[in-house]
Coordinates of C-alpha atoms and ligand atoms in Angstrom, one line a residue:
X1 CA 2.8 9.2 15.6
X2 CA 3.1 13.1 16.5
X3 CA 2.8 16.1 15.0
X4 CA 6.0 18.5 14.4
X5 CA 6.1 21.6 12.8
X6 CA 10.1 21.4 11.7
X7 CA 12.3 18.8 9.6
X8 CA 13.0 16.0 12.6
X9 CA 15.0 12.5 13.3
X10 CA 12.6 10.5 11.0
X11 CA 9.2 12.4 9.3
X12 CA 6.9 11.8 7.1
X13 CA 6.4 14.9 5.3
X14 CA 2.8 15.2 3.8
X15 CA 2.2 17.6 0.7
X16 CA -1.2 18.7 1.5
X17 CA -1.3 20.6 -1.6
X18 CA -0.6 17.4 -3.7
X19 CA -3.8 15.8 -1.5
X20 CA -6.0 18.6 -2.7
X21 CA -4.6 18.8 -6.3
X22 CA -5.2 14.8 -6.7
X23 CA -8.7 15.1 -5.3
X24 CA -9.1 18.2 -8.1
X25 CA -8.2 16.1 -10.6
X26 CA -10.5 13.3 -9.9
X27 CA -12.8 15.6 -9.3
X28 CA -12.6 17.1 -12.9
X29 CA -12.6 13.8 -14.3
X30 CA -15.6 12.5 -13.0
X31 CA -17.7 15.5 -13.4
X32 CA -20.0 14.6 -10.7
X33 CA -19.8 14.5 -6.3
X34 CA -16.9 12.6 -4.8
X35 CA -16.9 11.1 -1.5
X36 CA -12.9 11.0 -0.6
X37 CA -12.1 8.3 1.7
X38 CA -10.1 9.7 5.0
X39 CA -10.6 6.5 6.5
X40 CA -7.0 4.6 8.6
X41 CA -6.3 8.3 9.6
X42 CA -6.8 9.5 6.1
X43 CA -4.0 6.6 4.4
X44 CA -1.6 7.6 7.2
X45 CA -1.3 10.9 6.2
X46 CA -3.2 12.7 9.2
X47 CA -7.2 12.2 9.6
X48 CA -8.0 15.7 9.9
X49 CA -5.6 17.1 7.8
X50 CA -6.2 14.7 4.9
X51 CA -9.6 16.0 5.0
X52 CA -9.5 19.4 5.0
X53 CA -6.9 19.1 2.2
X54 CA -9.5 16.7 -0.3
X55 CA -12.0 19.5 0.8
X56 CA -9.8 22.1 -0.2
X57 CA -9.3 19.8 -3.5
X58 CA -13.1 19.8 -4.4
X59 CA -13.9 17.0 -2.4
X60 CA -18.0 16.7 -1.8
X61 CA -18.3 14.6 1.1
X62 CA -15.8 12.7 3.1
X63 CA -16.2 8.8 4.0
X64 CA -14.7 6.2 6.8
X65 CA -14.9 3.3 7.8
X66 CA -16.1 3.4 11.5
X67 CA -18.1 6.0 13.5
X68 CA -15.4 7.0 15.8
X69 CA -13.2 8.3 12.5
X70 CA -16.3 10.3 11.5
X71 CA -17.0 11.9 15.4
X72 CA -12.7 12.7 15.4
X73 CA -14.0 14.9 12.1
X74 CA -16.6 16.6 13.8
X75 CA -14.9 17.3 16.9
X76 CA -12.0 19.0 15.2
X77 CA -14.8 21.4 13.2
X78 CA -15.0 19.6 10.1
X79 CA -18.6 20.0 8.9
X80 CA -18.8 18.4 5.4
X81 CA -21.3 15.4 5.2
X82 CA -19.8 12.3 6.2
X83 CA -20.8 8.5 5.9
X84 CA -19.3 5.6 8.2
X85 CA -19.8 2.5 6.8
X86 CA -18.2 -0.6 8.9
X87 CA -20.7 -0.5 11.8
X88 CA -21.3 -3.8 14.3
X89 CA -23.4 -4.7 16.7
X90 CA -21.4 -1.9 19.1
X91 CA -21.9 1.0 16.9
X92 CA -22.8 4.1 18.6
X93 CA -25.8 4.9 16.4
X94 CA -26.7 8.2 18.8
X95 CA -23.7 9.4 18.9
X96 CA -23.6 9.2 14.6
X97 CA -26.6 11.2 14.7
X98 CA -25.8 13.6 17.0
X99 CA -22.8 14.5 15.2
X100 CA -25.0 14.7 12.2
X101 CA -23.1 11.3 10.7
X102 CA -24.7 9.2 7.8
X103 CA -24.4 5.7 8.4
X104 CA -24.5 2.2 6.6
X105 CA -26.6 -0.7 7.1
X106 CA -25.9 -4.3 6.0
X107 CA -28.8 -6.0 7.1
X108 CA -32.3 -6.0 9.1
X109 CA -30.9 -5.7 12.2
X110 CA -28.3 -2.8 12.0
X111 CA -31.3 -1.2 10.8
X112 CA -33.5 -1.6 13.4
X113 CA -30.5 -0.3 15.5
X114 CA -30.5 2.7 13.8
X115 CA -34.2 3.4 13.5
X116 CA -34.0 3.0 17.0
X117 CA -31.5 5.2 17.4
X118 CA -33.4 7.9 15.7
X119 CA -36.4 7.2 17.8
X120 CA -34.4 7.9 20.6
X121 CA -32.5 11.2 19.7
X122 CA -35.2 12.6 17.9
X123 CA -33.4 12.3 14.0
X124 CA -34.2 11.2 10.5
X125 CA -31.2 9.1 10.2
X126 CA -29.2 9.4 6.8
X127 CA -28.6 5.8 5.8
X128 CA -26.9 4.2 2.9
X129 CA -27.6 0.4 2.1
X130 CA -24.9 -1.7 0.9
X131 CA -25.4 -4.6 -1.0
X132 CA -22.7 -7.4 -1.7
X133 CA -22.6 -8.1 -5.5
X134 CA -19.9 -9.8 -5.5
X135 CA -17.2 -9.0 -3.2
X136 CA -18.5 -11.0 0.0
X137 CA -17.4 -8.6 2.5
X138 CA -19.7 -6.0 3.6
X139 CA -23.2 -5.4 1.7
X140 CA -26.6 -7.9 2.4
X141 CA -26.4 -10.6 -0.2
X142 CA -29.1 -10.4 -3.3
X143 CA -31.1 -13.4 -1.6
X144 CA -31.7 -10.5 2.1
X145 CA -31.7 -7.4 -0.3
X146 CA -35.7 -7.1 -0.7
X147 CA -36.5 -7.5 2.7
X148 CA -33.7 -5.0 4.0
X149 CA -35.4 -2.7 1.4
X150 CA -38.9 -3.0 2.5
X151 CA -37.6 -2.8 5.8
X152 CA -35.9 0.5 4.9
X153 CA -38.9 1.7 3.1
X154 CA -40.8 1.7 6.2
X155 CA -38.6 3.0 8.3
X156 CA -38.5 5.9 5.8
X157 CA -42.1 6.4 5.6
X158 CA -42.1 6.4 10.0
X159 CA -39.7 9.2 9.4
X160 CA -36.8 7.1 11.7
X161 CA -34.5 6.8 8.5
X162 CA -34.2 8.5 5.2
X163 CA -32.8 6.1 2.4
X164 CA -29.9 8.3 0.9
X165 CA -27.2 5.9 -0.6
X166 CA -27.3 2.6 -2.5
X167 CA -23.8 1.1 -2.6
X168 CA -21.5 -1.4 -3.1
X169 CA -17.7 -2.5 -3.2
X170 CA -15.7 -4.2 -6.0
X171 CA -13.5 -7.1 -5.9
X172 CA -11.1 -6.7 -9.2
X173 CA -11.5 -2.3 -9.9
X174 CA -7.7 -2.7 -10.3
X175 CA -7.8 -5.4 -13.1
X176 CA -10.1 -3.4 -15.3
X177 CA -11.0 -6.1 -17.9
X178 CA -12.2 -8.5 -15.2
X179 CA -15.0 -10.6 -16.0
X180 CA -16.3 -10.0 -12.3
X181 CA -16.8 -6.2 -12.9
X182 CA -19.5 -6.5 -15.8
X183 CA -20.8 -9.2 -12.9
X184 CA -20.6 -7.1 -9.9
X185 CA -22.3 -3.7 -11.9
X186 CA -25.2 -6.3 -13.7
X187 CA -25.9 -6.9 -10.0
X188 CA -25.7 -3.5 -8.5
X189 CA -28.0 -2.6 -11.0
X190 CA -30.7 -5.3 -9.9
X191 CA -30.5 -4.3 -6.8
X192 CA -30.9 -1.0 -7.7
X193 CA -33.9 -1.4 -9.3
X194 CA -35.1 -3.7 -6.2
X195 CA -34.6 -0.5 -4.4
X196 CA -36.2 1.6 -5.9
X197 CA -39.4 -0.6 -6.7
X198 CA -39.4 -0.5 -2.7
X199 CA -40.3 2.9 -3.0
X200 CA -36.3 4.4 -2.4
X201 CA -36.1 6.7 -4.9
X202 CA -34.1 9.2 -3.5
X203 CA -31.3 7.4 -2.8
X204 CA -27.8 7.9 -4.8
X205 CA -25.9 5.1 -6.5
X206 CA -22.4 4.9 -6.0
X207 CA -19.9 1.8 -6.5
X208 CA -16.2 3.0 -7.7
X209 CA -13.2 3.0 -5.5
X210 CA -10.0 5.0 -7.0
X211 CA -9.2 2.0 -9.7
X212 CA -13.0 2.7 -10.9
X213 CA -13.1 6.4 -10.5
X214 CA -9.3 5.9 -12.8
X215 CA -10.7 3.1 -15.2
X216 CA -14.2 2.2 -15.2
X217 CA -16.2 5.5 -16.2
X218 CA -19.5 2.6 -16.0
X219 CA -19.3 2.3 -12.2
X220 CA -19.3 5.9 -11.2
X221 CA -22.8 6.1 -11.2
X222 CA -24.4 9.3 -8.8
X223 CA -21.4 9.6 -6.6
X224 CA -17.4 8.3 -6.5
X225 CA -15.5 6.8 -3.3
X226 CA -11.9 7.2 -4.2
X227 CA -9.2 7.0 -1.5
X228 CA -5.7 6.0 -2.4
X229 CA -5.3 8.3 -5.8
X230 CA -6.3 10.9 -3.5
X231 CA -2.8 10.3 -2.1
X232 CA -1.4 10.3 -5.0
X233 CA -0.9 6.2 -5.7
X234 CA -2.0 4.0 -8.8
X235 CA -4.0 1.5 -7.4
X236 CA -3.1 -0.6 -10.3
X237 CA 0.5 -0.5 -9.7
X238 CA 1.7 1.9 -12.4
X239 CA 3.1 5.0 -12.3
X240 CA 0.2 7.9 -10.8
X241 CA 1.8 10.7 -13.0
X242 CA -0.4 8.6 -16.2
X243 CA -3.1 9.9 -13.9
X244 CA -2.3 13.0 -13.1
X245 CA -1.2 11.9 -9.8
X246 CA 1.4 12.9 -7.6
X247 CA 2.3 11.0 -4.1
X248 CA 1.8 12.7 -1.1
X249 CA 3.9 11.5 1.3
X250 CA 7.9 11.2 1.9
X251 CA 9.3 9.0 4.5
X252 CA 12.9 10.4 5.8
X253 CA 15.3 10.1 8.1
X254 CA 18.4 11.5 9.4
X255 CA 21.9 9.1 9.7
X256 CA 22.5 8.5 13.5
X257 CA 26.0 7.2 13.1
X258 CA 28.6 6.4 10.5
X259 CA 31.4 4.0 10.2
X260 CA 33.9 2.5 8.4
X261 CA 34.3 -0.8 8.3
X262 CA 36.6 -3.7 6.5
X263 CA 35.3 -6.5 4.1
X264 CA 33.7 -9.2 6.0
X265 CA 32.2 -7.8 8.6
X266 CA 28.6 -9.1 9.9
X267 CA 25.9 -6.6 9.7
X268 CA 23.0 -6.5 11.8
X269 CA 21.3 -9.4 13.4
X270 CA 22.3 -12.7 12.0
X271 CA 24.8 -11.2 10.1
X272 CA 22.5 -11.9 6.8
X273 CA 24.7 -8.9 5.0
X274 CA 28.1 -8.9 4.7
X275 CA 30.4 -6.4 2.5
X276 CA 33.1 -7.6 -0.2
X277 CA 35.3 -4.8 0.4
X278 CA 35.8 -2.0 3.3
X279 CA 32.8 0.2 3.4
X280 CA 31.2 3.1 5.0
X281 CA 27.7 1.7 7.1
X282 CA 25.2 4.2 7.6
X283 CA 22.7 3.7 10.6
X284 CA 19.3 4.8 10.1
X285 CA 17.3 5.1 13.0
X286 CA 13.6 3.7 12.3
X287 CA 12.6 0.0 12.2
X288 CA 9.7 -1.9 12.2
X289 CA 8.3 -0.4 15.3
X290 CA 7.7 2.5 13.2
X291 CA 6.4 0.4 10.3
X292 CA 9.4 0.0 8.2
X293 CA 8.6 -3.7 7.4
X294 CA 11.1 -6.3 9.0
X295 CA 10.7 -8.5 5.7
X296 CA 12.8 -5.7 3.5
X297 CA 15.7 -6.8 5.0
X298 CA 18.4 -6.5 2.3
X299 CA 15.2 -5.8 -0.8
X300 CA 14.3 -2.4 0.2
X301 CA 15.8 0.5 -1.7
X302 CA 16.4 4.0 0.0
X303 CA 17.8 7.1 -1.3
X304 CA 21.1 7.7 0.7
X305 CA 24.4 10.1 -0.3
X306 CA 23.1 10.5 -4.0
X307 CA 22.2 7.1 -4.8
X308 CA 19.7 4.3 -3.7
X309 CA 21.3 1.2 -1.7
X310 CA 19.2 -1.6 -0.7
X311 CA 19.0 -1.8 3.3
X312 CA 22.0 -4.2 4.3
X313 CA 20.9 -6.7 6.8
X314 CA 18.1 -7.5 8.7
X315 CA 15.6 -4.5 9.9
X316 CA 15.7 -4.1 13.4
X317 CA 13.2 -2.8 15.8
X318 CA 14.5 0.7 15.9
X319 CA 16.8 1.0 13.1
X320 CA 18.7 -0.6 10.0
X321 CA 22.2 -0.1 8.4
X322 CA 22.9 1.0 4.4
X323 CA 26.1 0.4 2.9
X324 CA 27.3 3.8 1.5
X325 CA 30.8 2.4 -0.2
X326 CA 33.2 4.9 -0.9
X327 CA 30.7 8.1 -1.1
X328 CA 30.6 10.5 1.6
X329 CA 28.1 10.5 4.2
X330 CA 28.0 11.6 7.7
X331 CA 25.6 11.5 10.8
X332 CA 22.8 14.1 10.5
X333 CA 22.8 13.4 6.8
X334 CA 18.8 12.5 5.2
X335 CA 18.3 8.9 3.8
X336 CA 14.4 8.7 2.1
X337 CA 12.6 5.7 2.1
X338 CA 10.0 7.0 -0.3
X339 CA 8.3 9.6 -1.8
X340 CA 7.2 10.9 -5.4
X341 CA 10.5 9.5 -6.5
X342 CA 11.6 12.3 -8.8
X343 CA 14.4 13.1 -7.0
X344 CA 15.6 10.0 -6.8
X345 CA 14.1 8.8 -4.2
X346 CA 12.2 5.1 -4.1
X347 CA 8.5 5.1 -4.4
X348 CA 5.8 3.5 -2.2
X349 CA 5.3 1.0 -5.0
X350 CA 8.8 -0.2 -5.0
X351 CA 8.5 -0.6 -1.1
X352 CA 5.4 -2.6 -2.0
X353 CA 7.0 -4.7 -5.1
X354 CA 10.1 -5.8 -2.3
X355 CA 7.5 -6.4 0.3
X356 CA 5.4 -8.5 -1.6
X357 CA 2.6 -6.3 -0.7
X358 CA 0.5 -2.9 -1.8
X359 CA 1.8 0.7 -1.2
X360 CA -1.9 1.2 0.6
X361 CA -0.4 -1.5 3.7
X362 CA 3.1 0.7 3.7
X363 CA 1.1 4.3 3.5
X364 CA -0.8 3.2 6.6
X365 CA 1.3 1.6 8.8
X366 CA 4.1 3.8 8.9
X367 CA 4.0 5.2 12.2
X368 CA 5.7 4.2 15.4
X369 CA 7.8 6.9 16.4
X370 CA 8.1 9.5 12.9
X371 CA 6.8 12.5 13.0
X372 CA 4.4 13.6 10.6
X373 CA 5.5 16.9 9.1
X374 CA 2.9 19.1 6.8
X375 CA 4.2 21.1 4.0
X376 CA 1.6 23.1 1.5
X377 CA -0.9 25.1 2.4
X378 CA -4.4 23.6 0.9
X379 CA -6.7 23.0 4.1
X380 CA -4.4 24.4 6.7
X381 CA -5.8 26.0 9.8
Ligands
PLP1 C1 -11.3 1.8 1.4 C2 -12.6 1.8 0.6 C3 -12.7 2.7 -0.5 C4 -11.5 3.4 -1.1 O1 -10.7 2.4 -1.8 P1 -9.5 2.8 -2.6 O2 -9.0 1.6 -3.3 O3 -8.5 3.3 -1.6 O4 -9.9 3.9 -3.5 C5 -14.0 2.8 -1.0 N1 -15.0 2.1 -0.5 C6 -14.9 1.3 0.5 C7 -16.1 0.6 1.0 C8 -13.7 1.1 1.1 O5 -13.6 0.2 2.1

């Protein structure tokens, strides 16, 4: 996706003042540092410009999920502290530390990596350890935690690696009554304390994603890791105004063609839509190339000559057809896919309800050939 400064074929327009009002929100709430999560080119929004925006918002400290995403920060000037936390056996550990990037360590030997890393640049490295209480994804489980500790403990003590960030990830933030939350924070907490027998008392504590940072004051602990809500979407599915929260993004297009048509035609592939009556078909020139999925054949809403119709017919690669009916539309005219949805407009979450999936998977995948157009001014260069 490219960038263009003026209204195009098919955008999506980012409100970076909404990013940086969301993040002040939060922000407010919480009362103590955020780290907002840029990672996935800041939730499809733009990496860069997502960041400076949350910056401009109140944002502490910015966080991704792999190195490169952190050194695309630094080389466009972007100096706030920054952690990448999905690192492998290839991660470039030198070039993190260079760029003055904190990093996260799983287990014994993605630590040795980077203590060696430090050795060899010259560093302290600035390392968080993750442990998995619960979620089984990232993190070293309970049974590795107190030898990754003393580990870490004397690598900080040899002055390769200072111990700045304890952390962990939750499974069910969204479904705040879970039983696996009081689970996942009784374990943090041992772990914790595992820590910091170790000797890693320096080291912040942070746990909540957005659904925690909205709805689990318990898990916020030293620090908060939101990323969707900074975009302006309830991870639990509601509606982000209850929040504060307004979305960020609007996904438009302009009508390539028109035509009118008489009852029974076949439209698009497989002719799975057909109209009752004469009609006026709209084409709109996106498709799932540029992340509009192919599965919202005749479910999707979008916002086209004053009203939403659902998408007639199978998506296509490059574009899908609306059935206007009698109201007027032409070529050139703008259909929206989805944005804040007060002016009528779908949201992301209704995408998400007829895709059978979450408005973070539509947010940041939408791509393809839109352009991304900014509007607001919080951040900009
Ligand atoms: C993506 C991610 C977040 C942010 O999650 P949201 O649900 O978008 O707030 C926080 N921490 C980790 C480890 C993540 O992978």
């Amino acid at each position: 996706m490219t960038t263009d400064p003026g209204a195009g074929r098919a955008e999506v327009v980012v409100d970076l003042d909404a990013i940086a009002a969301n993040t002040a929100v939060l922000r407010e709430r919480v009362a103590r540092p955020l780290m907002a999560v840029v990672k996935a080119d800041g939730y499809g929004h733009g990496l860069v410009p997502a960041a400076r925006a949350v910056l401009a918002g109140g944002a502490d400290e910015l966080g991704v999920a792999v190195i490169d995403e952190a050194l695309a920060l630094r080389a466009a000037g972007v100096t706030a502290p920054v952690l990448a936390w999905l690192n492998g056996p290839d991660a470039d550990y030198p070039a993190a530390l260079a760029a003055d990037v904190e990093v996260s360590v799983n287990a014994g030997w993605g630590l040795a990596d980077v203590a060696a890393a430090a050795r060899s640049t010259g560093r302290t490295a600035r390392v968080h350890l993750a442990v998995d209480t619960g979620l089984s994804r990232e993190g070293a489980p309970p049974d590795e935690w107190p030898d990754l500790v003393a580990a870490a403990a004397r690598a900080q003590a040899d002055g390769d690696v200072a111990v700045v960030g304890l952390w962990s990830h939750m499974a069910y933030a969204d479904a705040p009554t879970h039983p696996t939350i009081g689970a996942q924070v009784r374990v943090f907490e041992e772990a914790v304390a595992v820590a910091r027998a170790a000797g890693l008392t320096d080291a912040r504590r942070h746990l909540a994603n957005s659904a925690a940072t909205l709805a689990l004051p318990d898990t916020w602990y030293d620090l908060v890791r939101p990323g969707i809500a900074l975009y302006g979407l309830d991870p639990m599915g509601g509606d982000p105004a209850r929040h504060g929260l307004r979305p960020a993004m609007t996904v438009r297009a302009q009508v390539a063609l028109t035509k009118r048509v008489p009852a029974g035609v076949g439209v698009s592939y497989g002719h799975t839509y057909s109209p009752d009556r004469e009609t006026t078909l709209a084409l709109v020139p996106v498709g799932y190339a540029d992340g509009v999925p192919r599965s919202l054949g005749n479910r999707a809403p979008v916002l086209a000559a004053g009203a939403q119709r659902t998408i007639a017919g199978r998506v296509c690669m490059d574009q899908f057809v609306l059935d206007i009916g009698d109201d007027a539309i032409a070529a050139g005219d703008e259909v929206v896919l989805w944005g804040p949805g007060d002016a009528g407009e779908p949201t992301a979450q209704q995408w998400a309800d007829a895709a059978d999936t979450i408005h973070y998977e539509l947010v940041t995948r939408v791509g393809g050939r839109f352009v991304r157009r900014y509007v607001g001014t919080a951040g900009a260069v």
